Coordinates of C-alpha atoms in Angstrom, one line a residue:
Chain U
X1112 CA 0.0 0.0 0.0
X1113 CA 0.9 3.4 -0.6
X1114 CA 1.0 5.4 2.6
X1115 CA 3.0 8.9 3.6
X1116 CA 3.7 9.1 7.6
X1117 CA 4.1 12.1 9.4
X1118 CA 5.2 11.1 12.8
X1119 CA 4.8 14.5 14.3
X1120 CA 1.2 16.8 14.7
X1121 CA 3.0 19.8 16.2
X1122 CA 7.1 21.0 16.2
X1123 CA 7.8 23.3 18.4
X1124 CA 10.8 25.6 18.2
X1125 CA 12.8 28.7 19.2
X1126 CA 13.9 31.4 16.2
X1127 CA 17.3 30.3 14.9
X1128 CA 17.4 26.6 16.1
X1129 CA 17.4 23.9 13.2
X1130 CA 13.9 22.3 12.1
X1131 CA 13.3 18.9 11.1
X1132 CA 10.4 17.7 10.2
X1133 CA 10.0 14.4 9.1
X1134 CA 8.0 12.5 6.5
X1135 CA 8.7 8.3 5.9
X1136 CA 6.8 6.7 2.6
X1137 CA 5.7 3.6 1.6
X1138 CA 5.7 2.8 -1.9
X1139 CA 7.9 0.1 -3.9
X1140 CA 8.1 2.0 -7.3
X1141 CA 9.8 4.8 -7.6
X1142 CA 8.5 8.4 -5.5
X1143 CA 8.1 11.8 -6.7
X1144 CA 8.0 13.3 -3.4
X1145 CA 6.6 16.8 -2.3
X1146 CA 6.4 19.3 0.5
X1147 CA 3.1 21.4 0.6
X1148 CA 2.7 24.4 3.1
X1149 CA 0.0 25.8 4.2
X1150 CA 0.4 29.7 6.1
X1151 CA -1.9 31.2 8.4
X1152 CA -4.7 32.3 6.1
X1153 CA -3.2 31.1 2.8
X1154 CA -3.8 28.6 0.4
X1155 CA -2.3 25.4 0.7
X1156 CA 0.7 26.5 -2.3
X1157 CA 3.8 23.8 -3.3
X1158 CA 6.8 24.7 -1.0
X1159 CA 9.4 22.3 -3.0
X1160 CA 9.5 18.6 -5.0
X1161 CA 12.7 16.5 -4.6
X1162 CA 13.1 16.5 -8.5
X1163 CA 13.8 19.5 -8.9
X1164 CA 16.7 19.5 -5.6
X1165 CA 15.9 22.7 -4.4
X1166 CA 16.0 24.9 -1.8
X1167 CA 13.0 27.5 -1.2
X1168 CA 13.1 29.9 1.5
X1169 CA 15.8 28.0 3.2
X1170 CA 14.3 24.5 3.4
X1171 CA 15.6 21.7 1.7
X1172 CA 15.0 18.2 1.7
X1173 CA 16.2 14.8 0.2
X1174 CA 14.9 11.9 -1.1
X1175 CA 16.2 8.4 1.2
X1176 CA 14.9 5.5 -0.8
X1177 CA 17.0 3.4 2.1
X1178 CA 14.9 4.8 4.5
X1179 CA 11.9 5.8 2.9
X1180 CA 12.2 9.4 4.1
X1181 CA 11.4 12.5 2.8
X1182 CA 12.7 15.1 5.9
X1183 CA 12.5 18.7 4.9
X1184 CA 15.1 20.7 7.1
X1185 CA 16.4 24.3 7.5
X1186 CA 19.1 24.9 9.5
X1187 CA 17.6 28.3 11.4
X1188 CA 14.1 28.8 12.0
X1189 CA 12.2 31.9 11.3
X1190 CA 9.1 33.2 13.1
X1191 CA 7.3 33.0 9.7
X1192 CA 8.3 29.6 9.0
X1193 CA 5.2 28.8 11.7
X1194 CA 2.5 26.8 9.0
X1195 CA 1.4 23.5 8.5
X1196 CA 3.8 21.3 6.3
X1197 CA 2.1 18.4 4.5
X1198 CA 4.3 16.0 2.5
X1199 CA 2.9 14.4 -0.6
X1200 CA 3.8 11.2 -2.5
X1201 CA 3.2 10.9 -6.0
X1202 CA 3.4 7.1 -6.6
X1203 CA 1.6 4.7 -9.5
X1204 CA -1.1 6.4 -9.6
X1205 CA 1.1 9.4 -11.1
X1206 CA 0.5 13.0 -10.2
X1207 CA -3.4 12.9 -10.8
X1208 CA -3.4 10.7 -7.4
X1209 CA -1.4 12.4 -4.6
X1210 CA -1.1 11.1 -1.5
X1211 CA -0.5 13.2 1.2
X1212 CA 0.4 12.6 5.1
X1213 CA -1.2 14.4 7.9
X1214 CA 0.8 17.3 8.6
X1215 CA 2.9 18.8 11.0
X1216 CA 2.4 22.3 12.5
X1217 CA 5.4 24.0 12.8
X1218 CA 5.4 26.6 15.3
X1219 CA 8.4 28.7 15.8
X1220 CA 8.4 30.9 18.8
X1221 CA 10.5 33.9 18.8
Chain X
X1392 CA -7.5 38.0 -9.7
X1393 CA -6.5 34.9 -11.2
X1394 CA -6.5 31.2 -9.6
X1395 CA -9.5 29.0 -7.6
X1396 CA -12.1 30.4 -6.5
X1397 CA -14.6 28.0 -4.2
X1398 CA -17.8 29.0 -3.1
X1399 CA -19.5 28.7 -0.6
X1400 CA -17.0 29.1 2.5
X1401 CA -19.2 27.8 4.8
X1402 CA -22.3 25.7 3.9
X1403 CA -24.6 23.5 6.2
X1404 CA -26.7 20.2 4.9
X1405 CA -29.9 19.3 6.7
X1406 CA -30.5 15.5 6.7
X1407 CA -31.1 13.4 3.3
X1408 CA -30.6 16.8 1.5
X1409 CA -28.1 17.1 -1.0
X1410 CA -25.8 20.4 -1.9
X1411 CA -23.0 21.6 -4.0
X1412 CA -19.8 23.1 -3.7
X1413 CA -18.5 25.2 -6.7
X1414 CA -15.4 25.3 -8.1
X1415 CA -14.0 27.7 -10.9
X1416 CA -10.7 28.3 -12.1
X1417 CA -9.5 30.7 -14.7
X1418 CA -5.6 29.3 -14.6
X1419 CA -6.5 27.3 -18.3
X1420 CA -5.4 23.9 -16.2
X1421 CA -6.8 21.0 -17.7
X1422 CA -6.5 18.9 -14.4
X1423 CA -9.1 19.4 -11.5
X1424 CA -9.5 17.9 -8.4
X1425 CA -11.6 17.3 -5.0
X1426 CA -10.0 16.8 -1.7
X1427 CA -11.5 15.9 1.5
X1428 CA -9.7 17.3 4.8
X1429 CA -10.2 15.6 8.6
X1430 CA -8.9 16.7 11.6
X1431 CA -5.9 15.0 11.8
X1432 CA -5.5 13.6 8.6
X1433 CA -4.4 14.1 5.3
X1434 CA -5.6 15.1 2.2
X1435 CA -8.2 12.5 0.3
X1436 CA -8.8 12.1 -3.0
X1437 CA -12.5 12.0 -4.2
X1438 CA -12.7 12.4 -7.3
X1439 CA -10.7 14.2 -10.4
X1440 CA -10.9 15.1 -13.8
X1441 CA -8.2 15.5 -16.6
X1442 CA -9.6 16.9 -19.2
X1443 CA -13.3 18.6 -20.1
X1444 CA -16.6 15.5 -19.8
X1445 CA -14.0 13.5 -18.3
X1446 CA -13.5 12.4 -14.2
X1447 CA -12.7 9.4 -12.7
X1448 CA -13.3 8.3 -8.4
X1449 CA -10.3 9.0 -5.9
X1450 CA -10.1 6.9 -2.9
X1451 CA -13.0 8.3 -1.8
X1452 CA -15.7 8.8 -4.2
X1453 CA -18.5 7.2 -2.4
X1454 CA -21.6 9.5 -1.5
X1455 CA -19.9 11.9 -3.7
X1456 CA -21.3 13.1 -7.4
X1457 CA -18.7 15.7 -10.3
X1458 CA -19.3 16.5 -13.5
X1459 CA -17.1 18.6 -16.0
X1460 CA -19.1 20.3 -18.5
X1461 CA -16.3 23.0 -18.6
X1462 CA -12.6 23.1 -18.5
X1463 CA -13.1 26.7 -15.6
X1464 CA -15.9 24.0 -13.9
X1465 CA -16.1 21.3 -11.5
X1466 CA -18.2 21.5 -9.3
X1467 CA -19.0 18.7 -6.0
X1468 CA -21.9 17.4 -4.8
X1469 CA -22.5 15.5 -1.7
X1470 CA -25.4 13.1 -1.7
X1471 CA -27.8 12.0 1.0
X1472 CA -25.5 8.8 0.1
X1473 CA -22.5 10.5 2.4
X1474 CA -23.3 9.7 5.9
X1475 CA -20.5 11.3 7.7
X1476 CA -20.3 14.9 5.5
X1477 CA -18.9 17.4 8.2
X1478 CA -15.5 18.4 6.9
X1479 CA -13.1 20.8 5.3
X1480 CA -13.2 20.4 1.2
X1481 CA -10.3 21.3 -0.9
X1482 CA -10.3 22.3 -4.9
X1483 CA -7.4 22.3 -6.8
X1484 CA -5.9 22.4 -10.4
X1485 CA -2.7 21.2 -11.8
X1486 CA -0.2 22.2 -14.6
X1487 CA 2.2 18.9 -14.5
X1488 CA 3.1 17.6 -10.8
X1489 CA 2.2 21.4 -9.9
X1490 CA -1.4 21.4 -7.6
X1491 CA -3.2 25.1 -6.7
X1492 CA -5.6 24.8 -4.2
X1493 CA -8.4 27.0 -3.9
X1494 CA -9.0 28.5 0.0
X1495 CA -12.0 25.5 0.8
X1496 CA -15.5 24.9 2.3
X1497 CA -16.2 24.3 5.2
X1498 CA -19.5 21.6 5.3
X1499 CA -21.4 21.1 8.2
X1500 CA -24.8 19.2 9.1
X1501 CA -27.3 20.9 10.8

């Protein structure tokens, strides 16, 4: 089955201090992997795709196939980071069937 | 203003009654899609459509009715068939792997 797991509802964090938040996949194919954010009174808008090996406002993330992981990072946390982060696997049902995890809320206290 | 525009924000369904959620975009994307949102959990397919008189069921489809009768168009309905309604629903449209989500409606039974 095809399955993305967010481990993690909320993240808490100071300003400056290095965010991780995590995201583990199940699928045997091969993944096109997303991160999806969603700010306080915003649409839910494409942060970054592992394709495309990235880095938007200072995240990044990278695709594990050994561990099935997806972790999107950033090394110092800004106050307006705080949204909720959604990862999103595209598997073989192709990009007309994402499947998306929970979320995470990342809140990043100043 | 260009992108999704869904409508209404809020909208309440009395027992056995059915009602529509509208969804227009003026972005030329071929691709449209419905999304189901639950506290706690991800993002759920219901049901999408590639291309104009065209849609096929997501994971979810069940109580659920689309139809594409223009490429700006598709709109949602939820039947009498859907017995557990109350939650956040989620247009989008997509150019490639790209989605754009349109701000939701929030349905509720009275």
């Amino acid at each position: 089955a095809q399955r993305v797991t967010q481990p993690e509802k909320l993240l808490s964090v100071f300003k400056g201090a290095p965010v991780e938040l995590k995201c583990n996949y199940s699928y045997s194919g091969s993944p096109e992997l997303f991160w999806y954010v969603q700010y306080s009174r915003q649409r839910l808008q494409l942060l970054l795709r592992h394709i495309s090996r990235e880095s938007i406002k200072g995240f990044t993330a990278d695709l594990n196939k050994g561990e099935t992981s997806f972790h999107l990072k950033k090394p110092f946390a800004q106050e307006e980071d705080s949204a909720m982060y959604y990862c999103a696997l595209s598997g073989s049902g192709g990009y007309n069937k994402l499947i998306f995890g929970a979320g995470t809320r990342l809140a990043v206290h100043p | 203003d260009g992108g999704i525009t869904q409508s209404p924000k809020y909208l309440f369904r009395k027992e056995g009654q059915n009602v529509t959620l509208s969804c227009e975009q003026n972005l030329n994307h071929d691709a449209m899609y419905w999304y189901r949102q639950d506290p706690g959990q991800g993002l759920r397919l219901i049901y999408y459509s590639q291309i104009v008189n065209d849609f096929q069921k997501g994971d979810i489809a069940e109580g659920y009715s689309v139809s594409r009768e223009k490429k700006e168009s598709f709109p949602l309905t939820v039947t009498s068939a859907q017995k557990n309604p109350t939650a956040f629903y989620l247009c989008a449209s997509s150019i490639g792997e790209k989605l754009f989500f349109g701000s939701g409606t929030q349905l509720s039974v009275l």
